[in-house]
Structures are given as structure tokens and as C-alpha cells.
mmCIF file of N, CA, C and O in Angstrom:
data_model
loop_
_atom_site.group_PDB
_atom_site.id
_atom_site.type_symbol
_atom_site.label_atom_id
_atom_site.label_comp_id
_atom_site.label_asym_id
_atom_site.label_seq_id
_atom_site.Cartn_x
_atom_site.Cartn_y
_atom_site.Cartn_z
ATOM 1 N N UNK A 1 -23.242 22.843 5.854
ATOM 2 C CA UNK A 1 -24.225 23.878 6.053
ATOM 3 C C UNK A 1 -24.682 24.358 4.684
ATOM 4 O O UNK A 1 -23.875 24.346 3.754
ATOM 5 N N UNK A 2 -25.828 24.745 4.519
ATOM 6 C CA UNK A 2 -26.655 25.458 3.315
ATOM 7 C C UNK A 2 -27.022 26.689 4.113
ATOM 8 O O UNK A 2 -27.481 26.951 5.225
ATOM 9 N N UNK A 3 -26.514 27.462 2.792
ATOM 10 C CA UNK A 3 -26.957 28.950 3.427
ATOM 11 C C UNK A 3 -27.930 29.064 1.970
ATOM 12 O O UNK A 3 -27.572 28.572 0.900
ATOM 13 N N UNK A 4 -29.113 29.752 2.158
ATOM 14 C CA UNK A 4 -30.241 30.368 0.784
ATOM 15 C C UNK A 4 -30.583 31.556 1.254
ATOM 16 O O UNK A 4 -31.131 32.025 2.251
ATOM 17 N N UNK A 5 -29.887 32.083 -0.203
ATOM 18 C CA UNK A 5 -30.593 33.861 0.471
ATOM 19 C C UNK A 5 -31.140 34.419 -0.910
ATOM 20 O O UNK A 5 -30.506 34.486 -1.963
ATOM 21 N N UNK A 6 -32.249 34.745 -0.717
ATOM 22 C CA UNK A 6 -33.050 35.492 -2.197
ATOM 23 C C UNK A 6 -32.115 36.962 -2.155
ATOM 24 O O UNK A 6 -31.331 37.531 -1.396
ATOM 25 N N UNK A 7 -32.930 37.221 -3.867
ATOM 26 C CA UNK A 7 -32.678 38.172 -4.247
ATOM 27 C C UNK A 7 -33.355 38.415 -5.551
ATOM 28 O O UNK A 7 -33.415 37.741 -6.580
ATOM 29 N N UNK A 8 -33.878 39.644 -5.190
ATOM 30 C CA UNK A 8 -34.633 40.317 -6.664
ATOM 31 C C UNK A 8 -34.311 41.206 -7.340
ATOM 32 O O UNK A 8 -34.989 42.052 -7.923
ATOM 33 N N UNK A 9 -32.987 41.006 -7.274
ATOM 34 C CA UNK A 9 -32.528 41.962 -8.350
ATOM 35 C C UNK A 9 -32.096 43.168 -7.691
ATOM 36 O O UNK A 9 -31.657 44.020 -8.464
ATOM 37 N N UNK A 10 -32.105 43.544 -6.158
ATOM 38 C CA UNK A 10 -31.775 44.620 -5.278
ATOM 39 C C UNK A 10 -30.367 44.840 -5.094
ATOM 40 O O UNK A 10 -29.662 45.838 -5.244
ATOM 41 N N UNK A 11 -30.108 43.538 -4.694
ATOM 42 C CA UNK A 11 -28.651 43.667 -3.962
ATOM 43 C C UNK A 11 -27.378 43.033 -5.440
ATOM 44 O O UNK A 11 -27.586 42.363 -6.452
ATOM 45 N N UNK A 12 -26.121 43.663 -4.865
ATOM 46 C CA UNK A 12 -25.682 43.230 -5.546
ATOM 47 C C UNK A 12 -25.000 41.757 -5.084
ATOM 48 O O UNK A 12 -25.737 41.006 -4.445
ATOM 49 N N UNK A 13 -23.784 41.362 -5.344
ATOM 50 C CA UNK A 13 -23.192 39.832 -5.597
ATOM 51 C C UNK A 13 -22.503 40.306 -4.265
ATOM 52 O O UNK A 13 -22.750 39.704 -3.221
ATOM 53 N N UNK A 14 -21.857 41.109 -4.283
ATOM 54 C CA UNK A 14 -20.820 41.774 -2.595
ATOM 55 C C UNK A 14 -21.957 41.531 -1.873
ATOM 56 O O UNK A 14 -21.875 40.564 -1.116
ATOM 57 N N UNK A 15 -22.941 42.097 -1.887
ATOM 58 C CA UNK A 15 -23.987 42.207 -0.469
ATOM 59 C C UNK A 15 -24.378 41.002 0.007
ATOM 60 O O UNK A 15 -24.140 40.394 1.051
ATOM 61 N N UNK A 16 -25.228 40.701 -1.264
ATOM 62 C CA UNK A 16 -25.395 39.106 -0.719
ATOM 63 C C UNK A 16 -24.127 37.601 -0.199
ATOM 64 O O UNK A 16 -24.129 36.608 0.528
ATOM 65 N N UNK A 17 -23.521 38.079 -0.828
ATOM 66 C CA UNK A 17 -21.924 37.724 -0.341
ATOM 67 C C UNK A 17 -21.544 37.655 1.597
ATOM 68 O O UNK A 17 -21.391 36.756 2.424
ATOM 69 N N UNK A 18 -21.526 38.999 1.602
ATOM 70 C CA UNK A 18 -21.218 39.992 3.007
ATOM 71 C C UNK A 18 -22.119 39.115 3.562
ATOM 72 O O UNK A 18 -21.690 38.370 4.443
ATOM 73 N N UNK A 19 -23.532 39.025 3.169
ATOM 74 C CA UNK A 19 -25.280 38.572 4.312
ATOM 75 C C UNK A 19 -24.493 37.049 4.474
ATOM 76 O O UNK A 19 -24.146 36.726 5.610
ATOM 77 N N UNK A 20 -24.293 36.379 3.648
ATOM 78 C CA UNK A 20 -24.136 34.891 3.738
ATOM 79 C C UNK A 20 -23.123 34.321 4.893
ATOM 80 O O UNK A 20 -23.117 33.306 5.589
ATOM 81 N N UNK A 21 -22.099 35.688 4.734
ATOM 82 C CA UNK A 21 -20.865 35.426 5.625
ATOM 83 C C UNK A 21 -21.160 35.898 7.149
ATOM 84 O O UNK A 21 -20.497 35.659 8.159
ATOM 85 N N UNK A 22 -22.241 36.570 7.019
ATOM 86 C CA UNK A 22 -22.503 37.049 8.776
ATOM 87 C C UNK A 22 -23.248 36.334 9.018
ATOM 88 O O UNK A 22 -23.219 36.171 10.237
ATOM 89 N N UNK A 23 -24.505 35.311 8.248
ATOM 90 C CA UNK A 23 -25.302 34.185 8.911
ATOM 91 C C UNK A 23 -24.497 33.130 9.344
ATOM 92 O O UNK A 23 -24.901 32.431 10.272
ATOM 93 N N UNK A 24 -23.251 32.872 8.733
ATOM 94 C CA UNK A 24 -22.095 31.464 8.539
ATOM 95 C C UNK A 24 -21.745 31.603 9.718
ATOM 96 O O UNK A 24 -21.511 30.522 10.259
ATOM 97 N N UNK A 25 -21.543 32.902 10.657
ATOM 98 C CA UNK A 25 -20.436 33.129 11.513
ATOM 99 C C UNK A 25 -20.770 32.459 12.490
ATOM 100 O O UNK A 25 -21.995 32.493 12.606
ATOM 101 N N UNK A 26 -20.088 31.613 13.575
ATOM 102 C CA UNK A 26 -20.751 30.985 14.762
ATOM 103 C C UNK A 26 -20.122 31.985 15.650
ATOM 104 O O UNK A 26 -19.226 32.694 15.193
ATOM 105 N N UNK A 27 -20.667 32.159 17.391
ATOM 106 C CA UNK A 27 -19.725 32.457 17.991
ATOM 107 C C UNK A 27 -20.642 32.201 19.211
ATOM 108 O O UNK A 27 -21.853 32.386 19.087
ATOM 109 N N UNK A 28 -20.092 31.765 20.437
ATOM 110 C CA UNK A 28 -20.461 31.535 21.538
ATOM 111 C C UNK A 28 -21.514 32.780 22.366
ATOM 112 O O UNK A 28 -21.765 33.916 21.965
ATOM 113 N N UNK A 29 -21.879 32.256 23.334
ATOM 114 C CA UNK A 29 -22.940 33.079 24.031
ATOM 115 C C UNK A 29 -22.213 33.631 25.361
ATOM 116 O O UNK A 29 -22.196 32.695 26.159
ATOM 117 N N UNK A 30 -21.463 35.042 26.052
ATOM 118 C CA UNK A 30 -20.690 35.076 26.835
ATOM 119 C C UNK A 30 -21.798 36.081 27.591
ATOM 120 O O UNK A 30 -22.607 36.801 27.005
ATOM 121 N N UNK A 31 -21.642 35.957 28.951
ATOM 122 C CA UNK A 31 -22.553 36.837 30.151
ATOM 123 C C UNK A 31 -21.248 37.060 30.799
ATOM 124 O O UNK A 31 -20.323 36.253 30.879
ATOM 125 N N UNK A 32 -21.303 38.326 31.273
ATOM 126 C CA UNK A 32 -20.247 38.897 31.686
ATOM 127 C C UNK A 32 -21.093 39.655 33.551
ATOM 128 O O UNK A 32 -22.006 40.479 33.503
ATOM 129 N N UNK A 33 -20.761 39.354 34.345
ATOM 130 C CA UNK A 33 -21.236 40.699 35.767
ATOM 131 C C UNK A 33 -20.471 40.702 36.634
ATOM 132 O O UNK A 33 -19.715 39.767 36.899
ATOM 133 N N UNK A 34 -20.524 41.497 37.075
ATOM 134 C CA UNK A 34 -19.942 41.605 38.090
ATOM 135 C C UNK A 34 -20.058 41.304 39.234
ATOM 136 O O UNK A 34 -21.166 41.463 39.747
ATOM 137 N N UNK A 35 -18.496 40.537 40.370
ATOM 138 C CA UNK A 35 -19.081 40.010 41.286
ATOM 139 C C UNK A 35 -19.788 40.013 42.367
ATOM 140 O O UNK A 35 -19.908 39.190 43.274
ATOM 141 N N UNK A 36 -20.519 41.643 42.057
ATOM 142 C CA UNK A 36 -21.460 42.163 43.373
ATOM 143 C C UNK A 36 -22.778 41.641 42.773
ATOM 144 O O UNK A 36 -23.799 41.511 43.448
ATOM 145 N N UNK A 37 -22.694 41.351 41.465
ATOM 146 C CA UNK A 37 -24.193 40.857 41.195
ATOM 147 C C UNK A 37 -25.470 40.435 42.079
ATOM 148 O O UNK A 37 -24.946 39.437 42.574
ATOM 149 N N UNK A 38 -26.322 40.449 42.453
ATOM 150 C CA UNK A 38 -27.618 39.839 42.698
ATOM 151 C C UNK A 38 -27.632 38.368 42.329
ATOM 152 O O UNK A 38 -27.311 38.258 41.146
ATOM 153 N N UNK A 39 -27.896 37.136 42.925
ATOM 154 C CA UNK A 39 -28.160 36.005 42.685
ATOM 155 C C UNK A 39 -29.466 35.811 41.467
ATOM 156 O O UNK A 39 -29.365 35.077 40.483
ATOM 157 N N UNK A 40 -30.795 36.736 41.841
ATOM 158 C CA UNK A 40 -31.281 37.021 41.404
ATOM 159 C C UNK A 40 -31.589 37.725 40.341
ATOM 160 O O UNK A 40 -32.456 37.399 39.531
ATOM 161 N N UNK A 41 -30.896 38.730 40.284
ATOM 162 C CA UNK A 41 -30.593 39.145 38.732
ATOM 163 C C UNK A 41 -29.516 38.579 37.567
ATOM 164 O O UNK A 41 -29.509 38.750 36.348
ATOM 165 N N UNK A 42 -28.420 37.676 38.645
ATOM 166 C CA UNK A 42 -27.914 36.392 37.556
ATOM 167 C C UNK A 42 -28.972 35.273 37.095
ATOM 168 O O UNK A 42 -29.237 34.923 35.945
ATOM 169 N N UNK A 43 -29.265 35.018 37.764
ATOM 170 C CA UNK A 43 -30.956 34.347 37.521
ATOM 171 C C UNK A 43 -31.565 34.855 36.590
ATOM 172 O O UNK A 43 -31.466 34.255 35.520
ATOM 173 N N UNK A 44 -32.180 35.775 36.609
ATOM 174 C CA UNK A 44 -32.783 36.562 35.405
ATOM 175 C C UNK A 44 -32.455 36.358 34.169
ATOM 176 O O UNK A 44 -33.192 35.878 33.308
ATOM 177 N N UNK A 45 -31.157 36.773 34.013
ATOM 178 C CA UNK A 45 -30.265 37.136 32.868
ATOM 179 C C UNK A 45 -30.216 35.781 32.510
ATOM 180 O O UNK A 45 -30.721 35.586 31.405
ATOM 181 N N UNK A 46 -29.771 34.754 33.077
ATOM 182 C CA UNK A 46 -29.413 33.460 32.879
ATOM 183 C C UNK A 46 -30.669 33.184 31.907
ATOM 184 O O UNK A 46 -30.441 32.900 30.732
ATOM 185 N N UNK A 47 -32.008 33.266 32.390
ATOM 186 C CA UNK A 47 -33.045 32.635 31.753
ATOM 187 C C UNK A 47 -33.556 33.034 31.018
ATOM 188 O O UNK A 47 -34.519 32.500 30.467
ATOM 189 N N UNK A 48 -32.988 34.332 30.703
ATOM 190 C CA UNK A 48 -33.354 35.483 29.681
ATOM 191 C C UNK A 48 -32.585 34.734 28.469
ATOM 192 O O UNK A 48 -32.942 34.270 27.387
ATOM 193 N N UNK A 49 -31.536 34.822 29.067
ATOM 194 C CA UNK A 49 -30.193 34.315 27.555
ATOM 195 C C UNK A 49 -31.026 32.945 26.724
ATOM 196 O O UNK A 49 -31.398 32.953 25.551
ATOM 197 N N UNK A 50 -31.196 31.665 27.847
ATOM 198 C CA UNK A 50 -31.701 30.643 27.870
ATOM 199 C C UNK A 50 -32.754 30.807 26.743
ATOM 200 O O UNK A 50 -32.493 30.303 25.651
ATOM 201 N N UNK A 51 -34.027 31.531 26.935
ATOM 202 C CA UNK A 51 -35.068 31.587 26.537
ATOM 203 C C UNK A 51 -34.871 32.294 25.308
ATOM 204 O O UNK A 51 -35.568 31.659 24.517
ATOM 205 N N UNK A 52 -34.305 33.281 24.646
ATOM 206 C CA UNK A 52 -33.398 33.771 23.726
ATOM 207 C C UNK A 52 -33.065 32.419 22.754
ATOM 208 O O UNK A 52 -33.547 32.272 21.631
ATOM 209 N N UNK A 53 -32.236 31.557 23.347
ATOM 210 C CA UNK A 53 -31.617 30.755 22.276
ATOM 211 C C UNK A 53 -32.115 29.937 21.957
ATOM 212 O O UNK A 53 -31.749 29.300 20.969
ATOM 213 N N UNK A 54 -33.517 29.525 22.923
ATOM 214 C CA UNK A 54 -34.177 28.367 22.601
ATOM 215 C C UNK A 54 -34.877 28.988 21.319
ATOM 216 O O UNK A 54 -34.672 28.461 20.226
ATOM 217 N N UNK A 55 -35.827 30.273 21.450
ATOM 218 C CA UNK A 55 -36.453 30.594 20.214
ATOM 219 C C UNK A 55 -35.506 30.785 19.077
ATOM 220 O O UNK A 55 -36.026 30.829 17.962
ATOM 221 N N UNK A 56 -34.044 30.923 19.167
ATOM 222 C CA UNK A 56 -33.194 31.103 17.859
ATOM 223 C C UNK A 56 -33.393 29.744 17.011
ATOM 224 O O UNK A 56 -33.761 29.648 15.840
ATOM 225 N N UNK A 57 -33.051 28.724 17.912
ATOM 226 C CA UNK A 57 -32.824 27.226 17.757
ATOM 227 C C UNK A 57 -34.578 26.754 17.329
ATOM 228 O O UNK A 57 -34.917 26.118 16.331
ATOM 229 N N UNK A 58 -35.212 27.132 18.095
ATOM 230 C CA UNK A 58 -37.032 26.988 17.516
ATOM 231 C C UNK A 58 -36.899 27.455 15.509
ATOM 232 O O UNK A 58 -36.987 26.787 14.479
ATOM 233 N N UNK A 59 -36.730 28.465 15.719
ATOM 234 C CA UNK A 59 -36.506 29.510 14.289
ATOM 235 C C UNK A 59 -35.909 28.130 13.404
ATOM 236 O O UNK A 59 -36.479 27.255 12.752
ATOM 237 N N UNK A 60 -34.519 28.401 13.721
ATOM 238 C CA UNK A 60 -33.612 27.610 12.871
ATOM 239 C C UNK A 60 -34.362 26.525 12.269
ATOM 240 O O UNK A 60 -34.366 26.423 11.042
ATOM 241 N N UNK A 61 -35.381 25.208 13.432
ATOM 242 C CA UNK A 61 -35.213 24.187 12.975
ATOM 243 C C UNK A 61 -36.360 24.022 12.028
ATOM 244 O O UNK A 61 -36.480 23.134 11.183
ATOM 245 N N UNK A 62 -37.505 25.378 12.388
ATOM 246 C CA UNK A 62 -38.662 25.366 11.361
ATOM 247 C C UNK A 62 -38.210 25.809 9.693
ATOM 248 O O UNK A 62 -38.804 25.614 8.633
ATOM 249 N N UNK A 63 -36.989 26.437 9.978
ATOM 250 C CA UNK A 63 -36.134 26.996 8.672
ATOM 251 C C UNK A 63 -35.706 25.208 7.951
ATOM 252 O O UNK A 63 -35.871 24.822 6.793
ATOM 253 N N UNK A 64 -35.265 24.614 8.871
ATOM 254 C CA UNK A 64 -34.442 23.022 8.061
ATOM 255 C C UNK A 64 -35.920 22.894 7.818
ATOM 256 O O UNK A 64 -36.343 23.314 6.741
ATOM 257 N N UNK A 65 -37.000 22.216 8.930
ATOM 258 C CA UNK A 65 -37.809 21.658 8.030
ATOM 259 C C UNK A 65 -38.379 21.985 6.910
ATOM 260 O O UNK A 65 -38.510 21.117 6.047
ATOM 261 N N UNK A 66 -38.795 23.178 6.709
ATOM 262 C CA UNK A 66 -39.104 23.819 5.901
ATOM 263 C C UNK A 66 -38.577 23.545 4.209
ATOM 264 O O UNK A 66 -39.183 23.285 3.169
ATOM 265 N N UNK A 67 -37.079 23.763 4.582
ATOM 266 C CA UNK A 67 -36.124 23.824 3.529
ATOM 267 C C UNK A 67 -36.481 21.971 3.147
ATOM 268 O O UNK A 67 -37.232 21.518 2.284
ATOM 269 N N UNK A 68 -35.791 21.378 3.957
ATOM 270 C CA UNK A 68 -35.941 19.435 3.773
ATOM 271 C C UNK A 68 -37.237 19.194 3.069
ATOM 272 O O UNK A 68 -37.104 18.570 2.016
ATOM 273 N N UNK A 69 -38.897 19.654 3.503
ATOM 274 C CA UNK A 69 -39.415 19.598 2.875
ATOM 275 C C UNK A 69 -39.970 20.345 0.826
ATOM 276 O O UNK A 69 -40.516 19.855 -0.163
ATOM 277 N N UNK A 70 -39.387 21.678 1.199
ATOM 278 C CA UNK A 70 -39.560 21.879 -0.029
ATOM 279 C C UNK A 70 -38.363 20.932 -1.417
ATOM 280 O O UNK A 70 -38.701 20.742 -2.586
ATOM 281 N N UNK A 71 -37.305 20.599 -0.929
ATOM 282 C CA UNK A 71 -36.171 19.719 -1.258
ATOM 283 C C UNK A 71 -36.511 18.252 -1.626
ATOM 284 O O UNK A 71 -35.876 17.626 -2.475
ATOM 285 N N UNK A 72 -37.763 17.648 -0.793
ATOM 286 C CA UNK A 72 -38.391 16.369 -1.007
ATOM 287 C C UNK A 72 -39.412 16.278 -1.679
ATOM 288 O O UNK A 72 -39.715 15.134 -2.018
ATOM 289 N N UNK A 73 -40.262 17.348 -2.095
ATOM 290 C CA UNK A 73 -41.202 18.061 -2.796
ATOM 291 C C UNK A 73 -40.407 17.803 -4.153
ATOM 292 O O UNK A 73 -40.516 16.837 -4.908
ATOM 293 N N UNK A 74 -39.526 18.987 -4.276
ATOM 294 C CA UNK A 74 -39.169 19.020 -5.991
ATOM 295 C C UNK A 74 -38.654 18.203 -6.283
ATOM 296 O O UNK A 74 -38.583 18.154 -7.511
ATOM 297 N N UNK A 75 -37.797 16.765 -5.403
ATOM 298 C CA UNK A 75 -37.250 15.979 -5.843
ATOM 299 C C UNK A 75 -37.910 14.874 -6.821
ATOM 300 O O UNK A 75 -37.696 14.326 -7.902
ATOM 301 N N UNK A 76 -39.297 14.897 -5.256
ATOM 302 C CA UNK A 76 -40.586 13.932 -5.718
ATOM 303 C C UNK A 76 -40.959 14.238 -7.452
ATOM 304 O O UNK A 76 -40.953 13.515 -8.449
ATOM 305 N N UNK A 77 -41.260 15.625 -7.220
ATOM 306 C CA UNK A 77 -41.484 16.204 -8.874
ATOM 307 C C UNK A 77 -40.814 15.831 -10.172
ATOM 308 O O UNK A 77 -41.169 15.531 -11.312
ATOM 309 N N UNK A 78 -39.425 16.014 -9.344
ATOM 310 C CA UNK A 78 -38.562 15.711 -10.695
ATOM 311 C C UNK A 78 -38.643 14.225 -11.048
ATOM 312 O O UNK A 78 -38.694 13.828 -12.212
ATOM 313 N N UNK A 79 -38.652 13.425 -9.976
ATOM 314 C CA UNK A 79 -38.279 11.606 -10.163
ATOM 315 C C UNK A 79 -39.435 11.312 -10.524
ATOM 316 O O UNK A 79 -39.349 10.167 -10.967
ATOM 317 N N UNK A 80 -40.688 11.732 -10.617
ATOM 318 C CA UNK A 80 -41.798 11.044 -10.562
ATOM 319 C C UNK A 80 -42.347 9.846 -9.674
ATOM 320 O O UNK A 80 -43.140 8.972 -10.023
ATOM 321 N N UNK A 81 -41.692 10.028 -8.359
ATOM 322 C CA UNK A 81 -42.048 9.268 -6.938
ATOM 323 C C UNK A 81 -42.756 10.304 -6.173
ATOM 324 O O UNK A 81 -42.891 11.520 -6.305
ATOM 325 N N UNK A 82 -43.085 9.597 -5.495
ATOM 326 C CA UNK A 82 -44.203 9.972 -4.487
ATOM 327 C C UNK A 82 -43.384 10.332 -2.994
ATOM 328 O O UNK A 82 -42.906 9.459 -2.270
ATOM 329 N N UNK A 83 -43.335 11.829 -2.704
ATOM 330 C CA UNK A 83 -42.691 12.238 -1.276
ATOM 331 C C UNK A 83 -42.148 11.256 -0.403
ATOM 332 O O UNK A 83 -41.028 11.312 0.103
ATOM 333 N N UNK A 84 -43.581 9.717 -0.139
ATOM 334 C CA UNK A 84 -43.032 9.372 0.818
ATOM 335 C C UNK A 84 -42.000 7.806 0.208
ATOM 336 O O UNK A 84 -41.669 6.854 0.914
ATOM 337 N N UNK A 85 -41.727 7.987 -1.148
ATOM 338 C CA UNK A 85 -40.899 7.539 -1.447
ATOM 339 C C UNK A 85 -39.685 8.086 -1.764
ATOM 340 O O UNK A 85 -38.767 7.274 -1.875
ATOM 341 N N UNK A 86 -39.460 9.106 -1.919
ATOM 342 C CA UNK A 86 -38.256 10.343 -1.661
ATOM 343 C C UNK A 86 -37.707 9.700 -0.215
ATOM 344 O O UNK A 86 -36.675 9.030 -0.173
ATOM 345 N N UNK A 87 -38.611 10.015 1.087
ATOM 346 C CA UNK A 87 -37.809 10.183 2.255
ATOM 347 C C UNK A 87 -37.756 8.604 2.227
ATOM 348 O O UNK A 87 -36.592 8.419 2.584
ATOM 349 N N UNK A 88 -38.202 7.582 2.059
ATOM 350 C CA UNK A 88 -38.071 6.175 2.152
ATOM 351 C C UNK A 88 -36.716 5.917 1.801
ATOM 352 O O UNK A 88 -35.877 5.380 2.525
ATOM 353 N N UNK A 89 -36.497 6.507 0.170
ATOM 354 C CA UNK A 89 -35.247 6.200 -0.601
ATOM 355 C C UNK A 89 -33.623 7.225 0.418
ATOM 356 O O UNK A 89 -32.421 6.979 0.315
ATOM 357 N N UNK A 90 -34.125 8.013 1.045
ATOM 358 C CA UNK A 90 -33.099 9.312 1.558
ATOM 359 C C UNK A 90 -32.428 8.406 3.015
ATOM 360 O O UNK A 90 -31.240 8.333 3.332
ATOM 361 N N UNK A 91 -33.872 7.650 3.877
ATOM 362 C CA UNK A 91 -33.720 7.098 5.008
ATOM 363 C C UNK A 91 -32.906 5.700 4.807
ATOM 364 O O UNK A 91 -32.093 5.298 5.640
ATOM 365 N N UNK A 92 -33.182 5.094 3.751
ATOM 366 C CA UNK A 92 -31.865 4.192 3.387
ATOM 367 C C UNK A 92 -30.896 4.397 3.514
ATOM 368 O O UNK A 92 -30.085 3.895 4.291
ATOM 369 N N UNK A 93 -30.734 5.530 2.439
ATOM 370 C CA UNK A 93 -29.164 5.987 2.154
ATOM 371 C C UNK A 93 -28.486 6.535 3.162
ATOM 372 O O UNK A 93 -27.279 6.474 3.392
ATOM 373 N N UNK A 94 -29.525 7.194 3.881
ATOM 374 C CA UNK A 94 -28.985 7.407 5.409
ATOM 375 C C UNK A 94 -28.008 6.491 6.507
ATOM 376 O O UNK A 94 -26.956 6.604 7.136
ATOM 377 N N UNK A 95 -29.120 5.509 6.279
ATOM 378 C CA UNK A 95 -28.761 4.200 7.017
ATOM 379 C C UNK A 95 -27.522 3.952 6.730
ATOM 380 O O UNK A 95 -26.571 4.134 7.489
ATOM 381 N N UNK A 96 -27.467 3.390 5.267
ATOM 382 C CA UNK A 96 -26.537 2.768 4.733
ATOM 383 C C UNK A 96 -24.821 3.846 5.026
ATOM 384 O O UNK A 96 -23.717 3.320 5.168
ATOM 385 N N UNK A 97 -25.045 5.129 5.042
ATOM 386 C CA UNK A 97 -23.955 5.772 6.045
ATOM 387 C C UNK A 97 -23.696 5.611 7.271
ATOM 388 O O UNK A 97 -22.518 5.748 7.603
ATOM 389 N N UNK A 98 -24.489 5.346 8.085
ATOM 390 C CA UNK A 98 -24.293 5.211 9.208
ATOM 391 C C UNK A 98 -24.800 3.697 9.861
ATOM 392 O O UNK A 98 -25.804 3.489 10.542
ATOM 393 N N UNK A 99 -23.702 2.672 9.391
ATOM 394 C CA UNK A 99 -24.483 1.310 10.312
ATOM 395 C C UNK A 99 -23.931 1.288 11.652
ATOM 396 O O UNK A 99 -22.897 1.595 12.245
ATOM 397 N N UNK A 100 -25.312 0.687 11.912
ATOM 398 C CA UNK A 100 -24.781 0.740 13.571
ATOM 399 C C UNK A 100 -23.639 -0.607 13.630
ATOM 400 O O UNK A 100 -23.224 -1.538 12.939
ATOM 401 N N UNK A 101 -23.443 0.158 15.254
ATOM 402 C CA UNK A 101 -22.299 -0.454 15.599
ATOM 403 C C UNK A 101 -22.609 -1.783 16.325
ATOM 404 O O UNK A 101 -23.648 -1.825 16.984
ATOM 405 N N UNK A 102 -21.685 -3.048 16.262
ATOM 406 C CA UNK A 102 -22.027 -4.240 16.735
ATOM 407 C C UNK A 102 -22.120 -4.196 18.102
ATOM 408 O O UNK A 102 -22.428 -5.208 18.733
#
């Protein structure tokens, strides 16, 4: 995992510290009711939660691309290759970790 968290000079080294360690934290999604509940209002809730995590997970993955691209950007910069020779050279090396199986 990569955690990136700015700072302008506001916070100190503890704070940003503390922020890094409460984004890191995983923890499951628990619904709790009771068993007189409504079918219907478990329903609800259910698709409420649902719809909730999909936009967390939406968030998140515009955050990777985001990040992957600015990462293939400065790389490009620094090597003097061209982006789509960055991800060309990355999708190898990729490969080359993971061969498939016979």
C-alpha cells in the first residue's frame, strides 16, 4: 500500500503520522437489527451500505489511477521515454512476475 498525504507546512510530523495511520486502518462493514426488523427496511439499509461502498471503492480507484498515472508521467520525464513506453516497459515486468501457469 502507498499512503500520500500533503502538507504545507500546517501540520506537524505526529499529525500527519496519526492521518496516515487512520487511512491504513482496514475494518469490515457490520449491520447490526434487530430481529423484529422489516424485510424492507433490511432491504433498504442493505442497499444503502452497498451503494456507500461502491462510491468509496469508485473514489479509491480514481485515487490509483490518478496516482499510476502521475508516476508514469514523471517516470516518462525522467527516462526520456515516451508514457506509452513507461507502461510497455512496467507491463513486461509485470508479466515477467507473474507467468502464467501451464
Amino acid at each position: 500500500m502507498l499512503t500520500i498525504a500533503t502538507n504545507r507546512g500546517e501540520r506537524s510530523t505526529a499529525e500527519i503520522t496519526s492521518e496516515i495511520a487512520i487511512a491504513n486502518q482496514v475494518s469490515g462493514v457490520k449491520l447490526t437489527f434487530p430481529a423484529s426488523t422489516p424485510l424492507e427496511e433490511l432491504l433498504r439499509h442493505g442497499n444503502d451500505t452497498l451503494r456507500a461502498l461502491n462510491q468509496l471503492h469508485a473514489r479509491e480507484n480514481s485515487v490509483h489511477l490518478a496516482v499510476a498515472s502521475l508516476l508514469v508521467d514523471s517516470l516518462a520525464d525522467a527516462t526520456g521515454k515516451t508514457p506509452s513506453e513507461v507502461v510497455q516497459r512496467l507491463a513486461l515486468a509485470i508479466e515477467g512476475l507473474f507467468p502464467e501457469q501451464a
